[in-house]
């Protein structure tokens, strides 16, 4: 749908009229000028997307005026330092492609008790080299059932046990001062059942009519369930939960997480207000939670529908207008073809890379790099204004989200292979080094995912002497393949599974808590002592982090595959002629040899950025890699 300039101008003057009636003339105010400038630039996109979603609704025009008013009002109260950051980021839109970018993620309570405690950890975050910190959701949520903060009762309040909104703002500013960008979640697929909208909807308040999907009986839930995938089968079969009064409500995840109804424009407007309020706290990346599920349509899987993309692009356009320093990060843990559809300069500029994550663990189990090599060669490169967030572990489970079509090219049957991986990682496979725990084991479909910390999955639990090497190997790919590497706090010092969660009724039936343990002081205290496992992991990571941040080749996200001719050795190149690095990674516990022919286009003697700088490697003799060894060869010409 094309939008004429006239329409844009009319909208803007309708909004101005409304603001003027309460606070005097806007026309020449700084805020109005900045806002209208950006509005004129991004309104066509915003209106195009909203037109598709809601253009047919009654009162569409009034909805638009209200929405833009919400955007302007939140821009007006946006703190001055964030407005300055807006301008700066507009001038350097590729800032997040820097080789210095490094992410971390933690729970506030588990890592440091509360926000004040976390603020005291900023020197540690700097020591590690972080430039990005994702706090697990700090918002008010039901107690004790909160899905780790992913059931939000108010986006405008901080959970009292963590601190106040003022603490969160202060924390954001303190991070920003140290060059660390705050990442917060936008949990927009659902709210908790204790959110005032949910309470209002349940009580039949007309303004919350159609905020959620509530049905009088099983007729519609059954009709939808026919084509839906079960996401949390342990919590409830299907995607609906029964209310005390007998009605049914859509709950993709837990029964206390009610899915919002975005076919209702009032929901879009209300959530846009919450989103911009989060932006004004100082979030520089907004983690778009559970993007795949936000639009529903009968007869479909209700995942990854085109309208879900339109919705996110509309939110994104609003952000460009009212809080442009903030970028979106998508959390789509789905088929790789679907994952990339969320990534574009106009939708989510960065995205979790669940395929790389899953295939790293796959490769460690099989010792064959085939699938990972293929994924890097065929599915890694993105639009240059966007980036992957590469990670080894997150707060969630590991799902085997590779494409069956990709696997079959190597004669691998996806279903059988997933069964093998599940057995391998939950220690039901002879000789496995991993000690994971099943998550949402679904005997009906054979589906199962894996919980466990990086260290426990890599073999530290049994004192396996190769475990540290495995951990460093996985992180080496995340740190060198291009995009923003993300460390799950605790992994950098080898935190093990913590089974105490089973004693907590609110956590007992969710095995993901096994890898959500408190910060283990002892491990952090020994991080500089290389006689400890924590110290060895920490030192190995530090070396890679420092090398990466100083080597031009690691800028940006583009990569070129490099075939090593050895089934256990992964290969790829980063950078261009000025600065070029060849990464080789041995995924087996045995020595592996790469023969000289593969290096014919390389300089004859090279340095390994991860090795002794005085030793040059004569590539004309081929190269032998030790068990799980990784080299970052400087092959600049
Ligand atoms: C996201 C979160 C996960 C949560 C789910 C429901 O996937 O990462 O922890 O359970 O959304 O909000
Ligand atoms: C499903 C969802 C994903 C969520 C995960 C939590 O895989 O697709 O969004 O993070 O469940 O386990």
PDB file of C-alpha atoms in Angstrom, residues 197-369:
ATOM      1  CA  UNK A 197      -4.890  -6.212  31.023  1.00  0.00           C
ATOM      2  CA  UNK A 198      -5.338  -9.904  31.806  1.00  0.00           C
ATOM      3  CA  UNK A 199      -7.172  -9.187  35.034  1.00  0.00           C
ATOM      4  CA  UNK A 200      -9.350  -6.668  33.198  1.00  0.00           C
ATOM      5  CA  UNK A 201     -10.060  -9.056  30.339  1.00  0.00           C
ATOM      6  CA  UNK A 202     -11.033 -11.812  32.739  1.00  0.00           C
ATOM      7  CA  UNK A 203     -13.390  -9.461  34.543  1.00  0.00           C
ATOM      8  CA  UNK A 204     -14.984  -8.481  31.228  1.00  0.00           C
ATOM      9  CA  UNK A 205     -13.823  -4.847  31.179  1.00  0.00           C
ATOM     10  CA  UNK A 206     -14.722  -3.606  27.683  1.00  0.00           C
ATOM     11  CA  UNK A 207     -11.388  -1.838  27.019  1.00  0.00           C
ATOM     12  CA  UNK A 208      -9.617  -5.203  27.317  1.00  0.00           C
ATOM     13  CA  UNK A 209     -12.049  -7.080  25.130  1.00  0.00           C
ATOM     14  CA  UNK A 210     -10.032  -8.989  22.576  1.00  0.00           C
ATOM     15  CA  UNK A 211      -6.696  -8.310  24.241  1.00  0.00           C
ATOM     16  CA  UNK A 212      -6.211 -12.069  24.572  1.00  0.00           C
ATOM     17  CA  UNK A 213      -7.658 -15.153  22.919  1.00  0.00           C
ATOM     18  CA  UNK A 214     -10.307 -16.294  25.383  1.00  0.00           C
ATOM     19  CA  UNK A 215     -12.907 -18.835  24.242  1.00  0.00           C
ATOM     20  CA  UNK A 216     -16.089 -20.032  25.971  1.00  0.00           C
ATOM     21  CA  UNK A 217     -15.500 -23.700  25.179  1.00  0.00           C
ATOM     22  CA  UNK A 218     -13.137 -26.097  23.364  1.00  0.00           C
ATOM     23  CA  UNK A 219     -14.559 -25.484  19.901  1.00  0.00           C
ATOM     24  CA  UNK A 220     -11.994 -22.932  18.701  1.00  0.00           C
ATOM     25  CA  UNK A 221      -9.078 -24.275  20.792  1.00  0.00           C
ATOM     26  CA  UNK A 222      -9.637 -27.705  19.208  1.00  0.00           C
ATOM     27  CA  UNK A 223      -9.796 -26.173  15.764  1.00  0.00           C
ATOM     28  CA  UNK A 224      -6.522 -24.302  16.295  1.00  0.00           C
ATOM     29  CA  UNK A 225      -4.801 -27.196  18.085  1.00  0.00           C
ATOM     30  CA  UNK A 226      -5.242 -29.330  14.957  1.00  0.00           C
ATOM     31  CA  UNK A 227      -2.395 -27.514  13.270  1.00  0.00           C
ATOM     32  CA  UNK A 228      -0.302 -26.229  16.210  1.00  0.00           C
ATOM     33  CA  UNK A 229       2.988 -27.570  17.520  1.00  0.00           C
ATOM     34  CA  UNK A 230       3.166 -28.140  21.284  1.00  0.00           C
ATOM     35  CA  UNK A 231       5.873 -25.918  22.727  1.00  0.00           C
ATOM     36  CA  UNK A 232       5.724 -26.785  26.429  1.00  0.00           C
ATOM     37  CA  UNK A 233       3.970 -30.185  26.448  1.00  0.00           C
ATOM     38  CA  UNK A 234       5.026 -30.739  30.065  1.00  0.00           C
ATOM     39  CA  UNK A 235       3.066 -27.643  31.065  1.00  0.00           C
ATOM     40  CA  UNK A 236      -0.071 -28.524  29.120  1.00  0.00           C
ATOM     41  CA  UNK A 237      -0.997 -30.517  26.040  1.00  0.00           C
ATOM     42  CA  UNK A 238      -1.819 -28.280  23.076  1.00  0.00           C
ATOM     43  CA  UNK A 239      -1.655 -24.499  23.289  1.00  0.00           C
ATOM     44  CA  UNK A 240      -4.593 -23.587  25.523  1.00  0.00           C
ATOM     45  CA  UNK A 241      -5.239 -23.574  29.270  1.00  0.00           C
ATOM     46  CA  UNK A 242      -8.552 -23.737  31.077  1.00  0.00           C
ATOM     47  CA  UNK A 243      -9.526 -20.845  33.328  1.00  0.00           C
ATOM     48  CA  UNK A 244     -11.209 -21.268  36.721  1.00  0.00           C
ATOM     49  CA  UNK A 245     -14.543 -20.224  35.182  1.00  0.00           C
ATOM     50  CA  UNK A 246     -14.293 -22.998  32.577  1.00  0.00           C
ATOM     51  CA  UNK A 247     -13.271 -20.814  29.622  1.00  0.00           C
ATOM     52  CA  UNK A 248     -10.077 -21.409  27.632  1.00  0.00           C
ATOM     53  CA  UNK A 249      -7.214 -19.012  26.983  1.00  0.00           C
ATOM     54  CA  UNK A 250      -4.390 -19.249  24.460  1.00  0.00           C
ATOM     55  CA  UNK A 251      -1.132 -20.042  26.248  1.00  0.00           C
ATOM     56  CA  UNK A 252       1.642 -21.088  23.869  1.00  0.00           C
ATOM     57  CA  UNK A 253       4.076 -21.502  26.766  1.00  0.00           C
ATOM     58  CA  UNK A 254       2.902 -21.879  30.390  1.00  0.00           C
ATOM     59  CA  UNK A 255      -0.691 -21.611  31.596  1.00  0.00           C
ATOM     60  CA  UNK A 256       0.137 -18.308  33.308  1.00  0.00           C
ATOM     61  CA  UNK A 257       1.483 -16.733  30.077  1.00  0.00           C
ATOM     62  CA  UNK A 258      -1.455 -15.487  28.033  1.00  0.00           C
ATOM     63  CA  UNK A 259      -0.880 -14.826  24.344  1.00  0.00           C
ATOM     64  CA  UNK A 260      -1.778 -11.324  23.207  1.00  0.00           C
ATOM     65  CA  UNK A 261      -4.193 -10.828  20.330  1.00  0.00           C
ATOM     66  CA  UNK A 262      -2.439  -8.633  17.768  1.00  0.00           C
ATOM     67  CA  UNK A 263      -5.304  -8.751  15.329  1.00  0.00           C
ATOM     68  CA  UNK A 264      -6.675  -6.096  17.678  1.00  0.00           C
ATOM     69  CA  UNK A 265      -4.968  -2.742  16.895  1.00  0.00           C
ATOM     70  CA  UNK A 266      -5.503  -1.639  20.508  1.00  0.00           C
ATOM     71  CA  UNK A 267      -3.024  -4.342  21.529  1.00  0.00           C
ATOM     72  CA  UNK A 268      -0.469  -3.047  19.046  1.00  0.00           C
ATOM     73  CA  UNK A 269      -0.864   0.485  20.356  1.00  0.00           C
ATOM     74  CA  UNK A 270      -0.674  -0.565  24.005  1.00  0.00           C
ATOM     75  CA  UNK A 271       2.436  -2.664  23.425  1.00  0.00           C
ATOM     76  CA  UNK A 272       4.071   0.085  21.348  1.00  0.00           C
ATOM     77  CA  UNK A 273       3.791   2.300  24.424  1.00  0.00           C
ATOM     78  CA  UNK A 274       5.415  -0.361  26.615  1.00  0.00           C
ATOM     79  CA  UNK A 275       8.155  -0.916  24.057  1.00  0.00           C
ATOM     80  CA  UNK A 276       9.079   2.765  23.858  1.00  0.00           C
ATOM     81  CA  UNK A 277       9.073   2.988  27.648  1.00  0.00           C
ATOM     82  CA  UNK A 278      11.655   0.183  27.703  1.00  0.00           C
ATOM     83  CA  UNK A 279      13.670   2.065  25.082  1.00  0.00           C
ATOM     84  CA  UNK A 280      13.645   5.109  27.343  1.00  0.00           C
ATOM     85  CA  UNK A 281      15.136   3.095  30.213  1.00  0.00           C
ATOM     86  CA  UNK A 282      18.221   2.948  28.021  1.00  0.00           C
ATOM     87  CA  UNK A 283      17.974  -0.388  26.248  1.00  0.00           C
ATOM     88  CA  UNK A 284      20.182  -0.345  23.153  1.00  0.00           C
ATOM     89  CA  UNK A 285      19.097  -3.755  21.931  1.00  0.00           C
ATOM     90  CA  UNK A 286      15.605  -5.058  22.446  1.00  0.00           C
ATOM     91  CA  UNK A 287      15.456  -8.825  22.517  1.00  0.00           C
ATOM     92  CA  UNK A 288      12.273  -9.668  20.643  1.00  0.00           C
ATOM     93  CA  UNK A 289      11.061 -12.692  22.542  1.00  0.00           C
ATOM     94  CA  UNK A 290       9.334 -15.601  20.832  1.00  0.00           C
ATOM     95  CA  UNK A 291       8.857 -13.713  17.541  1.00  0.00           C
ATOM     96  CA  UNK A 292       7.644 -16.783  15.696  1.00  0.00           C
ATOM     97  CA  UNK A 293       4.370 -16.972  17.617  1.00  0.00           C
ATOM     98  CA  UNK A 294       2.997 -13.439  17.611  1.00  0.00           C
ATOM     99  CA  UNK A 295       0.406 -13.784  14.845  1.00  0.00           C
ATOM    100  CA  UNK A 296      -2.257 -16.481  14.745  1.00  0.00           C
ATOM    101  CA  UNK A 297      -4.377 -17.683  11.870  1.00  0.00           C
ATOM    102  CA  UNK A 298      -6.730 -20.640  11.935  1.00  0.00           C
ATOM    103  CA  UNK A 299      -5.589 -23.613   9.880  1.00  0.00           C
ATOM    104  CA  UNK A 300      -1.907 -22.711  10.064  1.00  0.00           C
ATOM    105  CA  UNK A 301       0.898 -23.604  12.485  1.00  0.00           C
ATOM    106  CA  UNK A 302       0.581 -20.029  13.790  1.00  0.00           C
ATOM    107  CA  UNK A 303       4.344 -19.759  13.561  1.00  0.00           C
ATOM    108  CA  UNK A 304       6.356 -17.418  11.338  1.00  0.00           C
ATOM    109  CA  UNK A 305       3.288 -16.048   9.551  1.00  0.00           C
ATOM    110  CA  UNK A 306       3.872 -13.101   7.183  1.00  0.00           C
ATOM    111  CA  UNK A 307       1.903 -10.859   9.538  1.00  0.00           C
ATOM    112  CA  UNK A 308       4.354 -11.612  12.353  1.00  0.00           C
ATOM    113  CA  UNK A 309       7.037 -10.025  10.188  1.00  0.00           C
ATOM    114  CA  UNK A 310       4.813  -7.069   9.334  1.00  0.00           C
ATOM    115  CA  UNK A 311       4.139  -6.531  13.012  1.00  0.00           C
ATOM    116  CA  UNK A 312       7.829  -6.482  13.898  1.00  0.00           C
ATOM    117  CA  UNK A 313       8.643  -4.182  10.979  1.00  0.00           C
ATOM    118  CA  UNK A 314       5.922  -1.801  12.163  1.00  0.00           C
ATOM    119  CA  UNK A 315       7.384  -1.787  15.682  1.00  0.00           C
ATOM    120  CA  UNK A 316      10.815  -1.316  14.152  1.00  0.00           C
ATOM    121  CA  UNK A 317       9.716   1.706  12.109  1.00  0.00           C
ATOM    122  CA  UNK A 318       8.243   3.262  15.266  1.00  0.00           C
ATOM    123  CA  UNK A 319      11.582   2.803  17.000  1.00  0.00           C
ATOM    124  CA  UNK A 320      13.404   4.504  14.109  1.00  0.00           C
ATOM    125  CA  UNK A 321      11.084   7.457  14.686  1.00  0.00           C
ATOM    126  CA  UNK A 322      10.991   7.667  18.479  1.00  0.00           C
ATOM    127  CA  UNK A 323      14.068   5.863  19.875  1.00  0.00           C
ATOM    128  CA  UNK A 324      16.440   5.236  16.966  1.00  0.00           C
ATOM    129  CA  UNK A 325      19.452   4.262  19.090  1.00  0.00           C
ATOM    130  CA  UNK A 326      17.738   0.978  19.855  1.00  0.00           C
ATOM    131  CA  UNK A 327      18.025  -2.086  17.621  1.00  0.00           C
ATOM    132  CA  UNK A 328      16.027  -5.311  17.585  1.00  0.00           C
ATOM    133  CA  UNK A 329      17.403  -8.765  18.225  1.00  0.00           C
ATOM    134  CA  UNK A 330      15.169 -11.624  17.183  1.00  0.00           C
ATOM    135  CA  UNK A 331      14.732 -14.781  19.164  1.00  0.00           C
ATOM    136  CA  UNK A 332      13.466 -17.241  16.594  1.00  0.00           C
ATOM    137  CA  UNK A 333      14.384 -20.788  17.491  1.00  0.00           C
ATOM    138  CA  UNK A 334      12.882 -22.314  14.369  1.00  0.00           C
ATOM    139  CA  UNK A 335      13.851 -23.838  11.019  1.00  0.00           C
ATOM    140  CA  UNK A 336      16.887 -21.984   9.614  1.00  0.00           C
ATOM    141  CA  UNK A 337      14.929 -20.827   6.548  1.00  0.00           C
ATOM    142  CA  UNK A 338      12.518 -19.115   8.922  1.00  0.00           C
ATOM    143  CA  UNK A 339      15.182 -17.727  11.253  1.00  0.00           C
ATOM    144  CA  UNK A 340      16.731 -15.559   8.529  1.00  0.00           C
ATOM    145  CA  UNK A 341      13.396 -14.083   7.491  1.00  0.00           C
ATOM    146  CA  UNK A 342      13.369 -12.007  10.692  1.00  0.00           C
ATOM    147  CA  UNK A 343      16.727 -10.459   9.895  1.00  0.00           C
ATOM    148  CA  UNK A 344      16.890  -7.276   7.834  1.00  0.00           C
ATOM    149  CA  UNK A 345      17.748  -3.631   8.431  1.00  0.00           C
ATOM    150  CA  UNK A 346      14.014  -2.903   8.615  1.00  0.00           C
ATOM    151  CA  UNK A 347      13.050  -5.769  10.910  1.00  0.00           C
ATOM    152  CA  UNK A 348      15.534  -7.266  13.380  1.00  0.00           C
ATOM    153  CA  UNK A 349      19.041  -5.979  12.816  1.00  0.00           C
ATOM    154  CA  UNK A 350      20.580  -8.732  14.907  1.00  0.00           C
ATOM    155  CA  UNK A 351      19.446 -12.260  15.662  1.00  0.00           C
ATOM    156  CA  UNK A 352      20.336 -15.274  17.708  1.00  0.00           C
ATOM    157  CA  UNK A 353      22.046 -17.911  15.598  1.00  0.00           C
ATOM    158  CA  UNK A 354      20.411 -21.104  16.907  1.00  0.00           C
ATOM    159  CA  UNK A 355      21.648 -23.144  13.949  1.00  0.00           C
ATOM    160  CA  UNK A 356      25.305 -22.482  14.676  1.00  0.00           C
ATOM    161  CA  UNK A 357      24.694 -23.168  18.369  1.00  0.00           C
ATOM    162  CA  UNK A 358      22.984 -26.500  17.745  1.00  0.00           C
ATOM    163  CA  UNK A 359      25.534 -27.570  15.144  1.00  0.00           C
ATOM    164  CA  UNK A 360      28.465 -26.785  17.424  1.00  0.00           C
ATOM    165  CA  UNK A 361      27.103 -29.313  19.900  1.00  0.00           C
ATOM    166  CA  UNK A 362      26.242 -31.681  17.072  1.00  0.00           C
ATOM    167  CA  UNK A 363      29.800 -31.557  15.757  1.00  0.00           C
ATOM    168  CA  UNK A 364      31.254 -32.166  19.182  1.00  0.00           C
ATOM    169  CA  UNK A 365      29.148 -35.311  19.417  1.00  0.00           C
ATOM    170  CA  UNK A 366      29.802 -36.666  15.917  1.00  0.00           C
ATOM    171  CA  UNK A 367      33.391 -35.389  15.419  1.00  0.00           C
ATOM    172  CA  UNK A 368      32.316 -34.645  11.838  1.00  0.00           C
ATOM    173  CA  UNK A 369      32.190 -31.068  10.658  1.00  0.00           C
TER     174      UNK A 369
END
